[in-house]
DNA sequence: AAGCGTTTGTGAAAAACTTCACATGAAGGC
DNA sequence: GCCTTCATGTGAAGTTTTTCACAAACGCTT
């Protein structure tokens, strides 16, 4: 049975919807009420037709001859992305990077909250004051189940990544933002997004040489 | 006129080459001398045919019936990516995230070195000891020129990102790894890779809901 | 030295994604 | 109320990327 009449929205489109949403937020801050696909596309770094195609996947919101209502479009994209409700996230691996992510005040504004962190040495001295509790790995599974956590940020060393990922998935986590420099093996229904800084740099360096 | 006989290698392929390189490194650590496209592809999370197509863009290195020599293939990919030589990188914006990146001991191993950081308040008290100098923004341009810096990591607040990017580009930077949550407007010959954590999370959350 | 099993390399097909071209609809002036 | 102007929405065309299918080539065994 097909799940209602909705078309499958391509992964790349979803990615761009997030970008549009941020551009729209800036327009709102500047009290701009209406925007054309041309202007919004420029702000997002894409072509106008692409923006319109992206939106067409889940509705038609524009007014011909005029453009899009900034507030309305924000709402519709937010709705589509399911960003309307605050999602609880946990972080595993409180090293340098993990600690920085914990202190990063940019998530809440965007609809996410890191509600707890886990580390093999939870009581290790850390330079920085943070508000989230740092718990031991043995408490992880029960915490995930109790709080219905569905997403995790993984910033443990490479050697531990797969083991920890397995435990996360067993406990009910469905999405992992992976900062470890290895490719995780996961079941099909689990989603992994990789952020690998060395690869990004390597990538840059290749293209600026040519 | 076509620029020598070399085909243009797609961006995505370059990205995957970096991944293959890391998988090969792990095989080497385990003293594995030969690997089939099937095994390597599995480790990298891609299909075997894709791996072979990717390699075919710049040569043929395998032995039919046997597979690839791990050392040789590592070398060839490294060569292609131009990762053989250490690249100097600067970081701009020493906030939470910037500081974490400075402390991150994963770049050198991969052929990059953050040789200096810049901040509007270079003398601000920071909790952590780091080895790189933190300089003022007024010293940035001369530093870039003197050291022939071609790549920069941008981790300043959104409001400052475009202005700083402009200055980086004027000074000679050709590649920017952008952590600010805005889309930078840059000339065609300048390459920007965006890393936006909120978008990655949003992306995850969308796909685990369906 | 020939045959067998295995794995690469690659043209061709398929799928995914982007861009084009233009008809359609809405707002505002005359 | 009609006409002009503007910008959306969308089928079709184009491009890029992935996957398929299979011939060619190598090592190993006999």
Short mmCIF file of C-alpha atoms (C1' of nucleotides) in Angstrom, two decimals:
data_model
loop_
_atom_site.label_atom_id
_atom_site.label_comp_id
_atom_site.label_asym_id
_atom_site.label_seq_id
_atom_site.Cartn_x
_atom_site.Cartn_y
_atom_site.Cartn_z
CA UNK A 1 0.00 0.00 0.00
CA UNK A 2 1.29 3.39 -0.94
CA UNK A 3 1.56 5.85 1.91
CA UNK A 4 -0.95 8.49 0.77
CA UNK A 5 -0.35 10.36 -2.45
CA UNK A 6 2.93 11.93 -1.41
CA UNK A 7 5.85 11.81 -3.75
CA UNK A 8 9.20 10.78 -2.36
CA UNK A 9 11.25 13.89 -1.81
CA UNK A 10 14.86 13.46 -2.91
CA UNK A 11 17.52 13.60 -0.28
CA UNK A 12 19.20 16.59 -1.85
CA UNK A 13 15.97 18.51 -1.88
CA UNK A 14 15.52 17.93 1.84
CA UNK A 15 18.99 19.25 2.36
CA UNK A 16 18.22 22.38 0.42
CA UNK A 17 14.93 22.89 2.22
CA UNK A 18 16.97 23.30 5.37
CA UNK A 19 19.03 25.94 3.65
CA UNK A 20 15.97 27.78 2.39
CA UNK A 21 14.57 27.76 5.89
CA UNK A 22 17.64 29.53 7.20
CA UNK A 23 17.59 32.11 4.45
CA UNK A 24 13.93 32.76 5.16
CA UNK A 25 14.72 33.22 8.83
CA UNK A 26 17.14 35.97 7.93
CA UNK A 27 14.59 37.63 5.70
CA UNK A 28 12.15 37.57 8.57
CA UNK A 29 14.65 39.18 10.87
CA UNK A 30 14.88 41.97 8.35
CA UNK A 31 11.09 42.25 8.26
CA UNK A 32 10.84 41.26 4.63
CA UNK A 33 7.38 39.87 3.96
CA UNK A 34 7.63 38.60 0.41
CA UNK A 35 10.40 37.05 -1.64
CA UNK A 36 10.70 35.86 -5.22
CA UNK A 37 12.18 32.52 -6.14
CA UNK A 38 14.98 34.42 -7.81
CA UNK A 39 15.96 36.33 -4.68
CA UNK A 40 15.63 33.37 -2.34
CA UNK A 41 17.52 31.12 -4.71
CA UNK A 42 20.34 33.60 -4.88
CA UNK A 43 20.56 33.77 -1.11
CA UNK A 44 20.63 29.98 -0.94
CA UNK A 45 23.17 29.60 -3.71
CA UNK A 46 20.95 27.70 -6.14
CA UNK A 47 19.08 28.37 -9.38
CA UNK A 48 15.54 29.73 -9.19
CA UNK A 49 14.08 26.80 -11.11
CA UNK A 50 15.60 24.40 -8.68
CA UNK A 51 14.08 26.19 -5.76
CA UNK A 52 10.67 26.04 -7.39
CA UNK A 53 11.05 22.37 -8.23
CA UNK A 54 12.07 21.66 -4.67
CA UNK A 55 8.98 23.35 -3.32
CA UNK A 56 6.75 21.70 -5.88
CA UNK A 57 7.47 18.32 -4.30
CA UNK A 58 5.18 19.11 -1.42
CA UNK A 59 2.88 21.89 -2.48
CA UNK A 60 2.40 25.21 -4.23
CA UNK A 61 2.80 28.22 -2.02
CA UNK A 62 3.65 31.11 -4.27
CA UNK A 63 1.63 33.87 -5.83
CA UNK A 64 2.35 34.37 -9.51
CA UNK A 65 3.66 37.76 -10.31
CA UNK A 66 4.53 38.35 -6.68
CA UNK A 67 6.53 35.60 -5.05
CA UNK A 68 6.32 33.80 -1.73
CA UNK A 69 5.09 34.97 1.62
CA UNK A 70 8.10 34.63 3.86
CA UNK A 71 6.21 33.59 6.96
CA UNK A 72 3.96 31.15 5.21
CA UNK A 73 6.77 29.50 3.33
CA UNK A 74 8.88 29.19 6.49
CA UNK A 75 6.00 27.47 8.18
CA UNK A 76 5.36 25.09 5.35
CA UNK A 77 9.00 24.04 5.03
CA UNK A 78 9.29 23.70 8.80
CA UNK A 79 6.24 21.52 8.75
CA UNK A 80 7.56 19.37 5.98
CA UNK A 81 10.90 18.89 7.70
CA UNK A 82 9.20 18.16 10.99
CA UNK A 83 11.33 20.77 12.70
CA UNK A 84 8.33 22.22 14.43
CA UNK A 85 8.86 20.16 17.56
CA UNK A 86 11.99 20.14 19.69
CA UNK A 87 13.93 16.89 19.28
CA UNK A 88 16.01 15.44 22.11
CA UNK A 89 19.52 14.43 21.12
CA UNK A 90 22.35 12.81 23.04
CA UNK A 91 26.06 13.12 22.47
CA UNK A 92 28.51 10.28 22.97
CA UNK A 93 32.20 10.93 23.42
CA UNK A 94 33.12 14.05 25.35
CA UNK A 95 36.59 14.74 24.01
CA UNK A 96 37.70 18.01 22.46
CA UNK A 97 35.18 18.04 19.72
CA UNK A 98 32.35 16.62 21.79
CA UNK A 99 32.86 19.25 24.43
CA UNK A 100 32.74 22.01 21.86
CA UNK A 101 29.52 20.66 20.45
CA UNK A 102 28.01 20.55 23.92
CA UNK A 103 28.84 24.19 24.44
CA UNK A 104 27.60 25.17 21.02
CA UNK A 105 24.56 27.37 21.48
CA UNK A 106 23.31 26.98 17.97
CA UNK A 107 21.21 23.87 18.19
CA UNK A 108 18.34 24.95 20.39
CA UNK A 109 17.55 27.83 18.13
CA UNK A 110 17.22 25.27 15.36
CA UNK A 111 14.93 22.88 17.17
CA UNK A 112 17.38 20.47 18.76
CA UNK A 113 18.57 20.06 22.29
CA UNK A 114 21.46 17.96 23.50
CA UNK A 115 19.93 16.69 26.71
CA UNK A 116 22.82 14.55 27.95
CA UNK A 117 26.32 13.40 27.11
CA UNK A 118 28.00 10.05 27.66
CA UNK A 119 31.64 9.17 28.01
CA UNK A 120 33.77 6.26 29.11
CA UNK A 121 35.27 8.58 31.73
CA UNK A 122 32.37 10.77 32.76
CA UNK A 123 34.16 12.18 35.78
CA UNK A 124 37.29 13.28 33.95
CA UNK A 125 38.17 16.90 34.57
CA UNK A 126 37.06 19.19 31.78
CA UNK A 127 38.11 22.78 31.37
CA UNK A 128 34.72 24.05 30.54
CA UNK A 129 31.49 24.40 32.42
CA UNK A 130 28.57 22.83 30.63
CA UNK A 131 25.00 22.48 31.61
CA UNK A 132 24.29 18.99 30.34
CA UNK A 133 25.00 16.00 32.59
CA UNK A 134 27.89 13.78 31.55
CA UNK A 135 26.98 10.19 32.30
CA UNK A 136 28.80 6.87 32.10
CA UNK A 137 28.39 4.50 29.19
CA UNK A 138 26.60 1.99 31.39
CA UNK A 139 23.73 4.42 31.82
CA UNK A 140 23.29 5.05 28.13
CA UNK A 141 20.83 2.36 27.13
CA UNK A 142 18.38 3.04 29.91
CA UNK A 143 18.60 6.78 29.33
CA UNK A 144 17.82 6.41 25.64
CA UNK A 145 14.82 4.20 26.34
CA UNK A 146 13.45 6.38 29.12
CA UNK A 147 13.68 9.59 27.16
CA UNK A 148 12.72 8.17 23.80
CA UNK A 149 15.89 9.49 22.22
CA UNK A 150 15.99 8.88 18.49
CA UNK A 151 19.13 10.78 17.46
CA UNK A 152 22.72 10.77 18.65
CA UNK A 153 25.89 12.66 17.92
CA UNK A 154 28.84 10.31 17.87
CA UNK A 155 32.21 11.88 18.63
CA UNK A 156 34.18 9.00 20.09
CA UNK A 157 37.59 7.84 18.79
CA UNK A 158 37.57 5.74 15.64
CA UNK A 159 38.39 2.53 17.48
CA UNK A 160 35.26 2.73 19.60
CA UNK A 161 32.85 4.10 17.02
CA UNK A 162 31.34 0.93 15.64
CA UNK A 163 30.84 -0.66 19.04
CA UNK A 164 29.18 2.42 20.44
CA UNK A 165 27.05 2.79 17.32
CA UNK A 166 25.82 -0.78 17.73
CA UNK A 167 24.77 -0.07 21.29
CA UNK A 168 23.02 3.12 20.29
CA UNK A 169 21.05 1.30 17.63
CA UNK A 170 20.14 -1.58 19.97
CA UNK A 171 18.83 0.96 22.42
CA UNK A 172 16.55 2.52 19.85
CA UNK A 173 18.50 5.31 18.17
CA UNK A 174 17.51 5.73 14.52
CA UNK A 175 19.79 8.52 13.36
CA UNK A 176 23.47 9.12 14.02
CA UNK A 177 25.51 12.20 13.24
CA UNK A 178 28.93 10.61 12.98
CA UNK A 179 32.10 12.60 13.54
CA UNK A 180 34.35 9.55 13.77
CA UNK A 181 36.53 9.04 10.72
CA UNK A 182 35.16 5.62 9.89
CA UNK A 183 32.23 4.36 7.87
CA UNK A 184 29.68 2.82 10.21
CA UNK A 185 27.92 -0.39 9.29
CA UNK A 186 24.26 -0.05 10.25
CA UNK A 187 20.90 -1.63 9.41
CA UNK A 188 18.98 -0.16 6.52
CA UNK A 189 16.45 1.65 8.62
CA UNK A 190 19.12 3.53 10.55
CA UNK A 191 20.37 6.74 9.02
CA UNK A 192 23.92 8.00 9.38
CA UNK A 193 25.22 11.40 8.38
CA UNK A 194 28.96 11.66 8.33
CA UNK A 195 30.94 14.78 9.10
CA UNK A 196 34.59 14.23 8.40
CA UNK A 197 36.69 17.33 8.63
CA UNK A 198 39.83 15.81 7.16
CA UNK A 199 37.90 14.70 4.10
CA UNK A 200 36.38 18.14 3.66
CA UNK A 201 39.82 19.70 3.73
CA UNK A 202 41.25 17.12 1.38
CA UNK A 203 38.38 17.83 -0.95
CA UNK A 204 39.05 21.55 -0.92
CA UNK A 205 42.72 21.08 -1.50
CA UNK A 206 42.07 18.96 -4.55
CA UNK A 207 39.86 21.46 -6.26
CA UNK A 208 41.96 24.50 -5.59
CA UNK A 209 44.92 22.81 -7.19
CA UNK A 210 43.17 22.42 -10.53
CA UNK B 1 41.43 22.77 -26.66
CA UNK B 2 41.11 19.90 -24.24
CA UNK B 3 43.38 20.12 -21.24
CA UNK B 4 45.61 17.07 -21.77
CA UNK B 5 44.04 13.64 -21.89
CA UNK B 6 42.71 13.74 -18.35
CA UNK B 7 39.03 13.34 -17.79
CA UNK B 8 37.37 15.62 -15.29
CA UNK B 9 36.85 13.68 -12.11
CA UNK B 10 33.43 14.31 -10.56
CA UNK B 11 33.28 15.97 -7.21
CA UNK B 12 31.58 13.03 -5.62
CA UNK B 13 34.25 10.69 -6.84
CA UNK B 14 36.93 12.84 -5.25
CA UNK B 15 34.99 12.69 -2.04
CA UNK B 16 34.87 8.93 -2.17
CA UNK B 17 38.54 8.65 -3.01
CA UNK B 18 39.22 10.23 0.35
CA UNK B 19 37.10 7.59 1.98
CA UNK B 20 38.83 4.77 0.15
CA UNK B 21 42.15 6.16 1.25
CA UNK B 22 41.12 5.93 4.89
CA UNK B 23 39.83 2.41 4.49
CA UNK B 24 43.08 1.42 2.82
CA UNK B 25 45.02 2.93 5.71
CA UNK B 26 43.19 0.68 8.10
CA UNK B 27 43.87 -2.35 5.94
CA UNK B 28 47.54 -1.45 5.99
CA UNK B 29 47.54 -1.21 9.75
CA UNK B 30 46.22 -4.74 9.79
CA UNK B 31 48.97 -5.83 7.40
CA UNK B 32 46.57 -6.76 4.65
CA UNK B 33 48.37 -6.63 1.33
CA UNK B 34 45.61 -7.17 -1.20
CA UNK B 35 41.96 -6.24 -1.35
CA UNK B 36 39.14 -6.86 -3.81
CA UNK B 37 36.83 -4.12 -4.98
CA UNK B 38 34.05 -5.95 -3.20
CA UNK B 39 35.77 -5.89 0.19
CA UNK B 40 37.00 -2.31 -0.11
CA UNK B 41 33.63 -1.11 -1.33
CA UNK B 42 31.94 -2.72 1.61
CA UNK B 43 34.32 -1.03 4.01
CA UNK B 44 33.67 2.29 2.33
CA UNK B 45 29.92 1.83 2.20
CA UNK B 46 29.56 1.86 -1.59
CA UNK B 47 28.88 -0.65 -4.35
CA UNK B 48 31.84 -2.49 -5.91
CA UNK B 49 31.08 -1.20 -9.39
CA UNK B 50 31.11 2.32 -8.16
CA UNK B 51 34.49 1.87 -6.60
CA UNK B 52 35.87 0.51 -9.84
CA UNK B 53 34.34 3.31 -11.88
CA UNK B 54 35.82 5.83 -9.49
CA UNK B 55 39.27 4.37 -9.91
CA UNK B 56 38.88 4.10 -13.66
CA UNK B 57 38.79 7.90 -13.90
CA UNK B 58 42.51 8.10 -13.35
CA UNK B 59 44.00 4.73 -14.11
CA UNK B 60 43.79 0.97 -13.83
CA UNK B 61 45.54 -0.48 -10.85
CA UNK B 62 43.97 -3.84 -10.16
CA UNK B 63 44.92 -7.37 -11.04
CA UNK B 64 42.06 -9.38 -12.43
CA UNK B 65 41.17 -12.39 -10.40
CA UNK B 66 43.08 -11.00 -7.46
CA UNK B 67 42.21 -7.44 -6.56
CA UNK B 68 44.22 -4.36 -5.65
CA UNK B 69 47.57 -4.03 -3.93
CA UNK B 70 46.80 -2.03 -0.83
CA UNK B 71 50.04 -0.06 -0.77
CA UNK B 72 50.05 0.71 -4.45
CA UNK B 73 46.45 1.83 -4.50
CA UNK B 74 46.96 4.02 -1.45
CA UNK B 75 49.84 5.69 -3.17
CA UNK B 76 47.97 6.25 -6.41
CA UNK B 77 44.95 7.77 -4.72
CA UNK B 78 47.13 9.90 -2.50
CA UNK B 79 48.92 11.12 -5.59
CA UNK B 80 45.71 11.90 -7.37
CA UNK B 81 44.33 13.83 -4.44
CA UNK B 82 47.59 15.68 -3.98
CA UNK B 83 47.65 14.76 -0.33
CA UNK B 84 51.28 13.84 -0.52
CA UNK B 85 52.46 17.25 0.67
CA UNK B 86 51.54 18.95 3.92
CA UNK B 87 49.21 21.92 3.38
CA UNK B 88 49.19 24.94 5.66
CA UNK B 89 45.75 26.01 6.85
CA UNK B 90 44.58 28.91 9.00
CA UNK B 91 41.54 29.11 11.19
CA UNK B 92 39.47 32.26 11.66
CA UNK B 93 37.15 32.65 14.63
CA UNK B 94 38.35 31.15 17.89
CA UNK B 95 35.05 30.59 19.66
CA UNK B 96 33.89 27.29 21.08
CA UNK B 97 34.00 25.42 17.86
CA UNK B 98 37.14 27.07 16.56
CA UNK B 99 38.98 26.23 19.73
CA UNK B 100 37.96 22.61 19.50
CA UNK B 101 39.18 22.42 15.93
CA UNK B 102 42.50 23.93 16.94
CA UNK B 103 42.95 21.27 19.58
CA UNK B 104 41.87 18.50 17.27
CA UNK B 105 44.86 16.25 16.68
CA UNK B 106 43.47 14.60 13.62
CA UNK B 107 44.55 16.90 10.83
CA UNK B 108 48.31 16.49 10.82
CA UNK B 109 48.01 12.77 10.39
CA UNK B 110 45.96 13.53 7.30
CA UNK B 111 48.30 16.01 5.71
CA UNK B 112 47.04 19.31 7.04
CA UNK B 113 48.33 21.63 9.70
CA UNK B 114 46.57 24.59 11.23
CA UNK B 115 49.50 26.95 11.52
CA UNK B 116 47.74 29.94 13.04
CA UNK B 117 44.38 31.20 14.22
CA UNK B 118 42.82 34.65 13.98
CA UNK B 119 40.16 36.29 16.08
CA UNK B 120 38.72 39.73 16.67
CA UNK B 121 39.74 39.36 20.30
CA UNK B 122 42.98 37.43 20.13
CA UNK B 123 43.86 38.05 23.75
CA UNK B 124 40.58 36.87 25.21
CA UNK B 125 41.03 34.32 27.94
CA UNK B 126 40.56 30.77 26.72
CA UNK B 127 40.25 27.74 28.93
CA UNK B 128 42.47 25.57 26.89
CA UNK B 129 46.14 25.55 26.08
CA UNK B 130 46.84 25.39 22.39
CA UNK B 131 50.06 25.46 20.50
CA UNK B 132 49.08 27.66 17.56
CA UNK B 133 49.38 31.43 17.88
CA UNK B 134 46.13 33.40 18.02
CA UNK B 135 46.57 36.63 16.10
CA UNK B 136 44.43 39.69 15.51
CA UNK B 137 42.40 40.19 12.38
CA UNK B 138 44.64 43.04 11.29
CA UNK B 139 47.52 40.63 10.89
CA UNK B 140 45.58 38.20 8.75
CA UNK B 141 46.23 39.47 5.25
CA UNK B 142 49.98 39.77 5.65
CA UNK B 143 50.19 36.37 7.28
CA UNK B 144 48.31 34.71 4.44
CA UNK B 145 50.55 36.32 1.84
CA UNK B 146 53.79 35.57 3.66
CA UNK B 147 52.99 31.94 4.25
CA UNK B 148 51.27 31.28 0.95
CA UNK B 149 48.16 30.03 2.72
CA UNK B 150 45.56 28.73 0.30
CA UNK B 151 42.97 27.25 2.65
CA UNK B 152 41.08 28.55 5.65
CA UNK B 153 38.65 27.22 8.20
CA UNK B 154 35.95 29.77 8.89
CA UNK B 155 34.26 29.49 12.29
CA UNK B 156 33.15 33.04 12.98
CA UNK B 157 29.57 34.06 13.85
CA UNK B 158 27.14 34.28 10.96
CA UNK B 159 27.05 38.06 11.00
CA UNK B 160 30.78 38.32 10.30
CA UNK B 161 31.18 35.41 7.92
CA UNK B 162 30.77 37.13 4.57
CA UNK B 163 33.02 40.06 5.46
CA UNK B 164 35.75 37.78 6.73
CA UNK B 165 35.41 35.53 3.71
CA UNK B 166 35.87 38.50 1.41
CA UNK B 167 39.07 39.44 3.17
CA UNK B 168 40.37 35.89 3.03
CA UNK B 169 39.74 35.74 -0.70
CA UNK B 170 41.34 39.13 -1.33
CA UNK B 171 44.39 37.94 0.51
CA UNK B 172 44.75 34.89 -1.69
CA UNK B 173 42.78 32.10 -0.04
CA UNK B 174 41.24 29.74 -2.61
CA UNK B 175 39.39 27.27 -0.44
CA UNK B 176 37.21 27.82 2.60
CA UNK B 177 35.82 25.25 4.97
CA UNK B 178 32.80 27.13 6.24
CA UNK B 179 31.21 26.36 9.59
CA UNK B 180 29.08 29.49 9.68
CA UNK B 181 25.41 28.86 9.04
CA UNK B 182 25.18 31.08 5.97
CA UNK B 183 25.79 30.58 2.28
CA UNK B 184 28.87 32.51 1.26
CA UNK B 185 28.95 34.44 -1.99
CA UNK B 186 32.33 33.87 -3.61
CA UNK B 187 33.97 34.14 -7.04
CA UNK B 188 33.83 31.08 -9.25
CA UNK B 189 37.41 30.07 -8.74
CA UNK B 190 37.07 29.97 -4.98
CA UNK B 191 35.82 26.76 -3.47
CA UNK B 192 33.65 26.58 -0.38
CA UNK B 193 32.75 23.46 1.55
CA UNK B 194 29.99 23.96 4.06
CA UNK B 195 29.67 22.10 7.30
CA UNK B 196 26.41 22.95 9.00
CA UNK B 197 25.65 20.85 12.02
CA UNK B 198 22.09 22.04 12.45
CA UNK B 199 21.30 21.09 8.87
CA UNK B 200 22.83 17.66 9.31
CA UNK B 201 20.66 17.06 12.35
CA UNK B 202 17.58 18.37 10.63
CA UNK B 203 18.31 16.06 7.75
CA UNK B 204 18.60 13.05 10.04
CA UNK B 205 15.42 13.89 11.83
CA UNK B 206 13.49 14.08 8.58
CA UNK B 207 14.55 10.67 7.36
CA UNK B 208 14.06 8.83 10.61
CA UNK B 209 10.49 10.07 10.75
CA UNK B 210 9.54 8.41 7.49
"C1'" DA C 1 50.53 -25.94 -20.62
"C1'" DA C 2 45.69 -25.98 -20.44
"C1'" DG C 3 41.55 -25.26 -17.80
"C1'" DC C 4 39.07 -23.24 -13.99
"C1'" DG C 5 37.56 -19.89 -10.82
"C1'" DT C 6 37.85 -15.32 -9.71
"C1'" DT C 7 37.83 -10.33 -10.19
"C1'" DT C 8 38.76 -6.40 -12.87
"C1'" DG C 9 37.54 -2.78 -16.45
"C1'" DT C 10 34.01 -0.83 -19.28
"C1'" DG C 11 30.28 0.10 -22.75
"C1'" DA C 12 25.52 0.44 -22.32
"C1'" DA C 13 21.27 1.00 -19.69
"C1'" DA C 14 18.95 2.98 -15.95
"C1'" DA C 15 18.11 6.20 -12.49
"C1'" DA C 16 18.52 10.55 -10.37
"C1'" DC C 17 18.91 15.18 -10.64
"C1'" DT C 18 19.04 19.79 -12.94
"C1'" DT C 19 17.83 23.08 -16.31
"C1'" DC C 20 14.96 24.88 -19.97
"C1'" DA C 21 10.97 26.84 -22.01
"C1'" DC C 22 6.75 28.43 -21.70
"C1'" DA C 23 1.89 28.39 -20.48
"C1'" DT C 24 -0.69 29.96 -16.61
"C1'" DG C 25 -2.38 32.91 -13.08
"C1'" DA C 26 -2.30 36.99 -10.12
"C1'" DA C 27 -1.75 42.03 -9.08
"C1'" DG C 28 -1.96 46.67 -10.30
"C1'" DG C 29 -2.45 50.54 -13.45
"C1'" DC C 30 -5.28 52.92 -16.85
"C1'" DG D 1 -13.02 45.89 -16.58
"C1'" DC D 2 -9.32 45.14 -19.57
"C1'" DC D 3 -4.47 44.98 -20.45
"C1'" DT D 4 0.29 44.75 -19.09
"C1'" DT D 5 3.74 42.96 -16.33
"C1'" DC D 6 5.73 39.82 -13.55
"C1'" DA D 7 6.89 35.45 -11.45
"C1'" DT D 8 5.19 30.90 -10.49
"C1'" DG D 9 4.48 25.90 -11.67
"C1'" DT D 10 5.58 22.16 -14.68
"C1'" DG D 11 6.21 18.92 -18.73
"C1'" DA D 12 10.02 17.98 -21.45
"C1'" DA D 13 14.87 17.97 -22.46
"C1'" DG D 14 19.36 17.66 -20.88
"C1'" DT D 15 22.99 16.32 -17.82
"C1'" DT D 16 25.19 13.74 -14.38
"C1'" DT D 17 25.72 9.77 -11.62
"C1'" DT D 18 24.87 5.02 -10.58
"C1'" DT D 19 24.13 0.36 -11.73
"C1'" DC D 20 24.14 -3.56 -14.80
"C1'" DA D 21 26.11 -7.11 -17.59
"C1'" DC D 22 29.70 -9.24 -19.47
"C1'" DA D 23 34.12 -9.77 -21.88
"C1'" DA D 24 38.95 -9.84 -20.82
"C1'" DA D 25 42.74 -11.07 -17.98
"C1'" DC D 26 45.24 -13.05 -14.25
"C1'" DG D 27 46.76 -16.76 -10.84
"C1'" DC D 28 46.47 -21.29 -9.33
"C1'" DT D 29 45.92 -26.09 -9.76
"C1'" DT D 30 46.52 -30.16 -12.12
#
